[in-house]
XYZ file of C-alpha atoms in Angstrom:
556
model
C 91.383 105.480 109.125
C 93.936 106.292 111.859
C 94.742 110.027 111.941
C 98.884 108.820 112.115
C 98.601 106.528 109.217
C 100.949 107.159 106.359
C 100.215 106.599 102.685
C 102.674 105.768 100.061
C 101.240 105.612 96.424
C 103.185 103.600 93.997
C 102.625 104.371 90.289
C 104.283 103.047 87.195
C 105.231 104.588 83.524
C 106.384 103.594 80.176
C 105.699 100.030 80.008
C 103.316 97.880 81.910
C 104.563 94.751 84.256
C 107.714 96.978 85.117
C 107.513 95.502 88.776
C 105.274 97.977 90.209
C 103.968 95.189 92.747
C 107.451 93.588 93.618
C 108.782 97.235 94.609
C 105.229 97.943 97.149
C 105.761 94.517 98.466
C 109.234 95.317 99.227
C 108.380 98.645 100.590
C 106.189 96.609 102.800
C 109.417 94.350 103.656
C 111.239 97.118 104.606
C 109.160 98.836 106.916
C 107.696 95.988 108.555
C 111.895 95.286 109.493
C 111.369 98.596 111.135
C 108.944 97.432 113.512
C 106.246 98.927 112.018
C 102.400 97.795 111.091
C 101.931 97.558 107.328
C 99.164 97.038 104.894
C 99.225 96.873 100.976
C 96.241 97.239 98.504
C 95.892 97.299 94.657
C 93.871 99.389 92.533
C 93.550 97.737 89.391
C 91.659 100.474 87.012
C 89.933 97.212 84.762
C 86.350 96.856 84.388
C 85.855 93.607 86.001
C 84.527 93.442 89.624
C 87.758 91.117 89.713
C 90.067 88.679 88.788
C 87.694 85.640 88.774
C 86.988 85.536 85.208
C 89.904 86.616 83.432
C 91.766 84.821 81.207
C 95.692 83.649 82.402
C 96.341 84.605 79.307
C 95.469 88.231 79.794
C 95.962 88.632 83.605
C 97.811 85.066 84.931
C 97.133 83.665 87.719
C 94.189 84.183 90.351
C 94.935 85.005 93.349
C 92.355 83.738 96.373
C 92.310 85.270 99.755
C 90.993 83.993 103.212
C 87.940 85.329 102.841
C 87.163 84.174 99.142
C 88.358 87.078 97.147
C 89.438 86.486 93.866
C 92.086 88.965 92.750
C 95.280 89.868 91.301
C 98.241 88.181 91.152
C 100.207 91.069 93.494
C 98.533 90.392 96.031
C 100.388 87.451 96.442
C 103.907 89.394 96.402
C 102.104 91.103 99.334
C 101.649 88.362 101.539
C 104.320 86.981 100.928
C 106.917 89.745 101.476
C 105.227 91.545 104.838
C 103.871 87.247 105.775
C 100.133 89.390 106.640
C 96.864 87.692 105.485
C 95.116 90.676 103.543
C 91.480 90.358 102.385
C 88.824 92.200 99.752
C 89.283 94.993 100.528
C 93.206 94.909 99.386
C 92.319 94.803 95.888
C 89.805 97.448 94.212
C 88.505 97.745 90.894
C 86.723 100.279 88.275
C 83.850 97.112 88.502
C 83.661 98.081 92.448
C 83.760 101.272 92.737
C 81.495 102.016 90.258
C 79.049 99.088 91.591
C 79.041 100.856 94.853
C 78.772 104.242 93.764
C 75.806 103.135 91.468
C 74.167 101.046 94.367
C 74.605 104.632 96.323
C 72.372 106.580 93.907
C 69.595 104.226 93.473
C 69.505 104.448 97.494
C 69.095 107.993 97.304
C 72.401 108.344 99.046
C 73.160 111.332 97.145
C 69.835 113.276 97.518
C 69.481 113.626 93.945
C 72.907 114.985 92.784
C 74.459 114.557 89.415
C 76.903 111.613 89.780
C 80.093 112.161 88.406
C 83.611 111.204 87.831
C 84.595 114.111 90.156
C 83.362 114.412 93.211
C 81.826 110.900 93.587
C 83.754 108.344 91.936
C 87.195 110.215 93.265
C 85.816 109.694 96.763
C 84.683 106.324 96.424
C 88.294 105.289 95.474
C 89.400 107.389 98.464
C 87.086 105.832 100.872
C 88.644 102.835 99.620
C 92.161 103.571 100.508
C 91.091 104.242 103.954
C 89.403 101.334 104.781
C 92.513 99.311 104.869
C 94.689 101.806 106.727
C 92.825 101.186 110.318
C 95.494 100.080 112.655
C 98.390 100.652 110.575
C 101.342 102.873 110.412
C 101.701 102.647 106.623
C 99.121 101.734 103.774
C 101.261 101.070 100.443
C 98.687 101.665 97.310
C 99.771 100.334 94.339
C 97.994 102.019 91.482
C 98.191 99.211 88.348
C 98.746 99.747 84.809
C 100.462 103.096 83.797
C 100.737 106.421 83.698
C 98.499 107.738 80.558
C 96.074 105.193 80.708
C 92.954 106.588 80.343
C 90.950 103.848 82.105
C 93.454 105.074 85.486
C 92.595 108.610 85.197
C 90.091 108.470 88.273
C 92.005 106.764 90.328
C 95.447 108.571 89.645
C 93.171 111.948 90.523
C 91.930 110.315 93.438
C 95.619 109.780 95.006
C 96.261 113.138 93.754
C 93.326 114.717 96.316
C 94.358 112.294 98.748
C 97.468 114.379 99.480
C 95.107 117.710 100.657
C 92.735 115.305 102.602
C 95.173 114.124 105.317
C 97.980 116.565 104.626
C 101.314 116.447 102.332
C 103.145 115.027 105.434
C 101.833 111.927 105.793
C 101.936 111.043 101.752
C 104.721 109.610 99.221
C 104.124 109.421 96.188
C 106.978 106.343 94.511
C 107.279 106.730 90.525
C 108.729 103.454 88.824
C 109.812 103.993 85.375
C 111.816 102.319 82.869
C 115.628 103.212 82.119
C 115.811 100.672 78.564
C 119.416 99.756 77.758
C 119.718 100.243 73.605
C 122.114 97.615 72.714
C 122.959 99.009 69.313
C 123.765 102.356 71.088
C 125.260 101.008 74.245
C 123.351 103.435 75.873
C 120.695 103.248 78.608
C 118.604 105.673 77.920
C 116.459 108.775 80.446
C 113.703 110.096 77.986
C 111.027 107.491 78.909
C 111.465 108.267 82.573
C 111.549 111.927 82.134
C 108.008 111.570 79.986
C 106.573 109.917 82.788
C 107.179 112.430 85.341
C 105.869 115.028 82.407
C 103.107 112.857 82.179
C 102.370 112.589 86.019
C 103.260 115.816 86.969
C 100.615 117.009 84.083
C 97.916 115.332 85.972
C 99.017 116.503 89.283
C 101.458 114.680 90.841
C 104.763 115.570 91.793
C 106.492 112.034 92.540
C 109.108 112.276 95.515
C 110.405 108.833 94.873
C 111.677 107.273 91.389
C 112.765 103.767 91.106
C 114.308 102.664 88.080
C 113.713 99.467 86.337
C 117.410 98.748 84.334
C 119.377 96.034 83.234
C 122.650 98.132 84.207
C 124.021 99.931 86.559
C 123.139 103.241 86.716
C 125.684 106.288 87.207
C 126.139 109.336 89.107
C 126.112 111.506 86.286
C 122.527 109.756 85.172
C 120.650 109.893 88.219
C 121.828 113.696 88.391
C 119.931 114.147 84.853
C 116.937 112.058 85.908
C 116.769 114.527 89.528
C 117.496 117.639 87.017
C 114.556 116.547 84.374
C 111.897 115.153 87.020
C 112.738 117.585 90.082
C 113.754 114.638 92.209
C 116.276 115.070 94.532
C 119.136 113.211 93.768
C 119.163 111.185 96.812
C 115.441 110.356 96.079
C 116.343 108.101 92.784
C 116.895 104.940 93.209
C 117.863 102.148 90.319
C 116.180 98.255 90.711
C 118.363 96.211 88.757
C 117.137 92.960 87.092
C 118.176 90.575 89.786
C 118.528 86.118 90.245
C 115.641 86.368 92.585
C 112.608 88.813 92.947
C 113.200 88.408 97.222
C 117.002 89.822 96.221
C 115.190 93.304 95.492
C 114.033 94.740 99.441
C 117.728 94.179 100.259
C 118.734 96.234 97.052
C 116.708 99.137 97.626
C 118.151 98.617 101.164
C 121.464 99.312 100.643
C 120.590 102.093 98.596
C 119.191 104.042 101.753
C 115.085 103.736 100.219
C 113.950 102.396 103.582
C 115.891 105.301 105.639
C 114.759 107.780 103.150
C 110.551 106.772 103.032
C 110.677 106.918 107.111
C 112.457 110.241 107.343
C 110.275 111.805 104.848
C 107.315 110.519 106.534
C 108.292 111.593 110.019
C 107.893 108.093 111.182
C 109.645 106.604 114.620
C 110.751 103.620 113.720
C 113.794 100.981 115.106
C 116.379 99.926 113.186
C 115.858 97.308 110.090
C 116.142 93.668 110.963
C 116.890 92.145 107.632
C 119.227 89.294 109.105
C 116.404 86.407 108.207
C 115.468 87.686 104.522
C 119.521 88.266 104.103
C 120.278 84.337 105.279
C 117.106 83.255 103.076
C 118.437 84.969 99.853
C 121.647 83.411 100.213
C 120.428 80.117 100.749
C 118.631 80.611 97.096
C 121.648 81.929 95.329
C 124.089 79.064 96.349
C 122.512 75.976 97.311
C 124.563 73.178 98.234
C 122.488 70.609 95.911
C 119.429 71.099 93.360
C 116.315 68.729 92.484
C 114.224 68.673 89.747
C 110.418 69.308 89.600
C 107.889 69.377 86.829
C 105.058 71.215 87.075
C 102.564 69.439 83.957
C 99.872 71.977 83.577
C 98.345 73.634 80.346
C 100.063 76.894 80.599
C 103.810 76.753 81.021
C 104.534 79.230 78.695
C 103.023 81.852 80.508
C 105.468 82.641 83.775
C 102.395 84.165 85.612
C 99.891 81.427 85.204
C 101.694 79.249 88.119
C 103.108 81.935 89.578
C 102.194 81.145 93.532
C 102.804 77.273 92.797
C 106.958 77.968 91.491
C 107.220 80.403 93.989
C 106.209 77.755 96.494
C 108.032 74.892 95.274
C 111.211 77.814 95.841
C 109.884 78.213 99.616
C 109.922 74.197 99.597
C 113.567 74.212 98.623
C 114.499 77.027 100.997
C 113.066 74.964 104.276
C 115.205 72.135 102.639
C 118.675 74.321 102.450
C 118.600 73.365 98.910
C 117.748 74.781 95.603
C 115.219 73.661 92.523
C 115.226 73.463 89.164
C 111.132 73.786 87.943
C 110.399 72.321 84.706
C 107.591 73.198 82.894
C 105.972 70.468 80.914
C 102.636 71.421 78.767
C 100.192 68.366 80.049
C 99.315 68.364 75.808
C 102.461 67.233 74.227
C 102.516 64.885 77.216
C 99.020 63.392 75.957
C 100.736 63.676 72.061
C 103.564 61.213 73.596
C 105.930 64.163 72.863
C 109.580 62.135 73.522
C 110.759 65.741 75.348
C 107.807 66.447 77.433
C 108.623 62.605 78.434
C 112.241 62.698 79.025
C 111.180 65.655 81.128
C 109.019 63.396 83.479
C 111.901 60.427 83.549
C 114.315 63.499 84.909
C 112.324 64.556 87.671
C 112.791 63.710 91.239
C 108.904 65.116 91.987
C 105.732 65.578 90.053
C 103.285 68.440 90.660
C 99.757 68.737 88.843
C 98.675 72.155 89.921
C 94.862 73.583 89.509
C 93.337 74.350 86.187
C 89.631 73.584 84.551
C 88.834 72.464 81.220
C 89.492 69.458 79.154
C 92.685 70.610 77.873
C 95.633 68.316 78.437
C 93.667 66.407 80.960
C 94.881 63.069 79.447
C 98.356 64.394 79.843
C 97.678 64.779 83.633
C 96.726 61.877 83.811
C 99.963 59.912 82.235
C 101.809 62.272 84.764
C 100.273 61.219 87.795
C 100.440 57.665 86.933
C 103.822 57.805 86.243
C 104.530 58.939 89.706
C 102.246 56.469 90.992
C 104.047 53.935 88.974
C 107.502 54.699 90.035
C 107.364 55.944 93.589
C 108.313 59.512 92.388
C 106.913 62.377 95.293
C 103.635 64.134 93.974
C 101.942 67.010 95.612
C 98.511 66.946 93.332
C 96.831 70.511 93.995
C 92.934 71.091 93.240
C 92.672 69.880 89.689
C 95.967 67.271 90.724
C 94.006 65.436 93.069
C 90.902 65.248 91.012
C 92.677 63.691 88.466
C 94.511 61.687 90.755
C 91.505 60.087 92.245
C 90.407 59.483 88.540
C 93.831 57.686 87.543
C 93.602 55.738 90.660
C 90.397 54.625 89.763
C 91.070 53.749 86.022
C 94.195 52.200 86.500
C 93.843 50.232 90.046
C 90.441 49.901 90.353
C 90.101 49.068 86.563
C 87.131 51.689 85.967
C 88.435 52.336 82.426
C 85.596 55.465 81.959
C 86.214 56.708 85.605
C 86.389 60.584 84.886
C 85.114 63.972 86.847
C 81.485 65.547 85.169
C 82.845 68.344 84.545
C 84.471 66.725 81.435
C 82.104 63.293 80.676
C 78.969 64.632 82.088
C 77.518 60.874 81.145
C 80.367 58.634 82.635
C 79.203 55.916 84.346
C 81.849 56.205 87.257
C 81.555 59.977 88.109
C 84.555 59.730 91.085
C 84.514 63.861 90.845
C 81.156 65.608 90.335
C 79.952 68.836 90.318
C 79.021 70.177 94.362
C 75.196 70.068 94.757
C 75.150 74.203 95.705
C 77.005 74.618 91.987
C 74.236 72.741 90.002
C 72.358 75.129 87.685
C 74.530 77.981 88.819
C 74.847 80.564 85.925
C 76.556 83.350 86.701
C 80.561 82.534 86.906
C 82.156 85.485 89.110
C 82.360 85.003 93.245
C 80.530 81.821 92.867
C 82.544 79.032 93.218
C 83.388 77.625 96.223
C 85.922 80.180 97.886
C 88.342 81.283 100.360
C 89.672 79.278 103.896
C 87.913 76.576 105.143
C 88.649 73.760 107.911
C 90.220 70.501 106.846
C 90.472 67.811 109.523
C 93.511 65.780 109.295
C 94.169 62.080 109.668
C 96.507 60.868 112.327
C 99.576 58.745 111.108
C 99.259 59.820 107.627
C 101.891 61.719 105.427
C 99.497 64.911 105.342
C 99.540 64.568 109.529
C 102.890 64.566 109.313
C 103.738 67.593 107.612
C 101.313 69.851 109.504
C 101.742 68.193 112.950
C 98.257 69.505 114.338
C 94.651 67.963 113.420
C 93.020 71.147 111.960
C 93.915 73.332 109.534
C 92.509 76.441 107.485
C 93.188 76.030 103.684
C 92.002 78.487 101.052
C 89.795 76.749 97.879
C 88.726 77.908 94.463
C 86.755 74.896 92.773
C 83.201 73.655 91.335
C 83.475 70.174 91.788
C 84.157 67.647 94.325
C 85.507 63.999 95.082
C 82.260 61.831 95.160
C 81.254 60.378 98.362
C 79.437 57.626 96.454
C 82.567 55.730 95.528
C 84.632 56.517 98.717
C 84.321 52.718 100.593
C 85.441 51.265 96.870
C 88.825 53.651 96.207
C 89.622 53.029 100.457
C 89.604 49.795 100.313
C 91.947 49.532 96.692
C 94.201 51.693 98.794
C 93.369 55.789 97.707
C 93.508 56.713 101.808
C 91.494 59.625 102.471
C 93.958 61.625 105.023
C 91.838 65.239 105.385
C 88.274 66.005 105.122
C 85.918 69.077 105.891
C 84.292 68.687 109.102
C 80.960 70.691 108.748
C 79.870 68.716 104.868
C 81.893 65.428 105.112
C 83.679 66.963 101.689
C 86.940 65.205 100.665
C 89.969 67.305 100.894
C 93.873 65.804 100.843
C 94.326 62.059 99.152
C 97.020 59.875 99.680
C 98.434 56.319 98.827
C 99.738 54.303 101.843
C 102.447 52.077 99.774
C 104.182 55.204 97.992
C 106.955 57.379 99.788
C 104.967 60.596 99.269
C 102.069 60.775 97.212
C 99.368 63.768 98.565
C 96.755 65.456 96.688
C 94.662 68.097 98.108
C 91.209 70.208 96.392
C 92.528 73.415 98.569
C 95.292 75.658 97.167
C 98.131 75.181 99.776
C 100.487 77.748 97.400
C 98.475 81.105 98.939
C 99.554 80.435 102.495
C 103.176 79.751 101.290
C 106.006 82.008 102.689
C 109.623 82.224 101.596
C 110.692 82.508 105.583
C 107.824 80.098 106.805
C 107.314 77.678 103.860
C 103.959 75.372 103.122
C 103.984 72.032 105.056
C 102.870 70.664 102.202
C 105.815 71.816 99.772
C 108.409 71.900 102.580
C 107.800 67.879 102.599
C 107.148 67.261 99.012
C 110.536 69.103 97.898
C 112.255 67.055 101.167
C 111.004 63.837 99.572
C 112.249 64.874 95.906
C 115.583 65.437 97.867
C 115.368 61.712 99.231
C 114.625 60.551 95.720
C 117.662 62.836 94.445
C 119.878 61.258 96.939
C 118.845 57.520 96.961
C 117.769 56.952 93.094
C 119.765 57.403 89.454
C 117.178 59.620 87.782
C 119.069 60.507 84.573
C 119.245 64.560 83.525
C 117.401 63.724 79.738
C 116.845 67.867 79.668
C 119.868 68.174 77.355
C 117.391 67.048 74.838
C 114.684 69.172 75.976
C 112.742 71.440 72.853
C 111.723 74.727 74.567
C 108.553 74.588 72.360
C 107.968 71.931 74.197
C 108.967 72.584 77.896
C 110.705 75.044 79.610
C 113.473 75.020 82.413
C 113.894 77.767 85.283
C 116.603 78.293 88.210
């Protein structure tokens, strides 16, 4: 921990997903337009050791890291708004603090104390915070869920001592709440916000900073009640509108004076904010000259965080191409039902993306997806999962293997063209044990994956048990599949193309968690510029006038 550090704790009340991690990542935006070094971690107070096992239902997506941490989902807002590559130790949970605080006593590390909540499990949490706050001017700490949970209580304490430990100075404390809007009433309304501060300030915690979440505009005479109920000075509330884009928000709380205020109070030296780039990059996704269309066939479209890195992406992709995107969803079952709108949804797109997954669920669906890219020289960017299944198309429907399939699903198929990797077999325990994190992927010269990243090695972050089979590589060559990036150390399959299609690429890494809205993915920067070729060059009808949104579902 450097002794000039500075600490700025974000909590959240009244409802959960308020936007806690979209307003620390855009605190990291705006000091890092300062000129200063940031760093951003999550404490999630769950059980789990971490995000690995959860269900998208519950938590959404999982996020992976360079080195093979499986977390949450804000960690990708992170990277993404401050463009640093952050690590384990930017997300901490209940499961690891306890787990190390236990592994402590059975080492004797306390010399036979009583372990408890208070002083031990506070100052795990705390050791914690510090760990990622070497070399940097500011550590944002997000603290998830919300005030009153009782599963947060240690770690809400913890931020509380943290204060006295390095001095008030150097610590903010940012409250977001919720301002509702009763439409009946007309009204937006202050009481949940000013029982959250009652809330925090009963634990401890005097917050310096509130941000309100708010569908309207919030007046003078409001924020004056909020800084008279929650002792706030008046200048220190701030309202975060609903906006078009999340990237729209750093440049809201901008204008509002929230990066000013956090570096005065913090006695920071800073320069002055260079937000030209994010400013130009905004506009470019609020009124883009022309639009394409991309489906994204997957098994969870109705949940907006299950593909979260993989739209936001496909956005980047559009942004490198000065253009903007429409994503459709399509549910990979009622493509497998021969649903005619999860169809007509295919037919309008001008690029195909099968992102990651596991399960048999909708796999047939997939399948009809890919092939109908194959089919009709429509761009697809296949992505873990998509390029498993598009080596087992390929192989059904070129090289005429009608029970080609990957082990995972037909353990007994006689043409196993994905199997499970040897150091997975017999593997029971399911957290931290797949195959993780960034590894080296050798490229091909003059092939469309070559192209895109213009150098011969790359470092690309995986999350996956099983594997393109070696056994049937000369066979799916020689029908065409061209095998454009492999793993230098184990010979392991990694990005899949077809030589006589304008842009069809599959990868087993996950090229959406090194994806940047100012420095976009190679891979989706050309995908999206080939769906703009199609766009241009071929009459793809619009069919999503007839879309069902039980069936698929459309976003800007």
């Amino acid at each position: 921990m450097s002794e000039n550090t500075r600490y700025i704790f974000v909590t959240g009340g009244v409802v959960s997903s308020i936007g806690k991690g979209i307003v620390a990542a855009s605190l990291g935006t705006l000091m890092k337009a300062r000129g200063l070094r940031v760093t951003i971690q999550k404490l999630d107070p769950y059980i789990n050791v971490d995000a690995g096992t959860m269900n998208p239902y519950q938590h959404g997506e999982v996020y992976v890291t360079d080195d093979g941490a499986e977390t949450d989902l804000d960690l990708g807002h992170y990277e993404r708004y401050i463009d640093e590559n952050l690590g384990k130790s930017n997300n901490i949970t209940t499961g690891k603090v306890y787990g190390a605080v236990i592994e402590k006593e059975r080492r004797g590390d306390y010399l036979g104390d009583t372990v408890r909540v208070i002083p031990h499990i506070t100052d795990q949490i705390k050791e914690s915070v510090r760990k990622v706050s070497d070399d940097t001017d500011i550590a944002i700490v997000e603290v998830g869920g919300t005030v009153g949970d009782i599963e947060g209580l240690p770690f809400l304490e913890a931020i509380r001592q943290f204060k006295y430990d390095v001095g008030p100075e150097r610590v903010l404390y940012v409250h977001v709440t919720l301002v509702p809007h009763i439409g009946a009433a007309g009204e937006l309304k202050t009481k949940p916000t000013q029982h959250s501060v009652k809330e925090l300030r009963a634990i401890g915690i005097q917050p310096d900073v509130i941000i309100c979440r708010t569908e309207k505009n919030l007046s003078d005479d409001m924020i004056g009640k909020i800084s008279l109920y929650t002792d706030v000075p008046k200048d220190s509330v701030f309202a975060s509108r609903d906006v078009q884009s999340i990237y729209e928000v750093p440049m809201r709380l901008e204008k509002q004076g929230l990066g000013d205020l956090v570096v005065r109070r913090l006695g920071l030296e800073a320069g002055a904010p260079d937000l030209e780039t994010w400013k130009n990059m905004v506009k470019k996704l609020k009124k883009p000259p022309e639009t394409v269309r991309i489906s994204v066939v997957g098994k969870y479209i109705e949940l907006k965080d299950a593909y979260l890195s993989i739209v936001e992406s496909i956005q980047h992709g559009a942004i490198a191409n000065d253009i903007g995107v429409e994503i459709i969803r399509v549910d990979a079952s009622h493509l497998e039902e021969g649903l005619e709108e999860a169809e007509a949804a295919l037919r309008s797109s001008h690029g195909i993306l099968v992102p990651g997954g596991f399960g048999a669920r909708g796999i047939e669906g997939k399948i009809k997806a890919i092939q109908y890219a194959r089919e009709n020289k429509i761009p697809y960017l296949g992505i873990c999962y998509g390029m498993q299944w598009a080596v087992v198309e390929f192989a059904r429907n070129v090289l005429g293997w009608s029970d080609a399939h990957s082990t995972e699903v037909d353990p007994d198929t006689s043409h196993p063209v994905v199997f499970e990797m040897k150091e997975q077999k017999g593997q029971k325990q399911l957290g931290g044990t797949m195959r993780l994190g960034a590894y080296t992927c050798r490229l091909r010269k003059k092939t469309k994956s070559w192209s895109a990243y213009q150098v011969q090695e790359v470092q690309e972050r995986h999350r996956h048990r099983f594997e393109f089979n070696n056994k049937f590589r000369t066979e799916l060559e020689d029908a065409g599949l061209v095998i454009s990036g492999e793993n230098p150390e184990r010979y392991l399959v990694e990005v899949v193309e077809l030589k006589d299609h304008p842009w069809f690429v599959a990868c087993q890494f996950h090229p959406e968690f090194r994806s940047r809205p100012l420095r976009a993915h190679p891979l989706f920067r050309e995908f999206v510029g080939a769906a703009l070729q199609v766009s241009r060059t071929q009459q793809i009808p619009n069919l999503l006038e007839k879309v069902v949104r039980d069936h698929v579902s459309v976003e800007a």
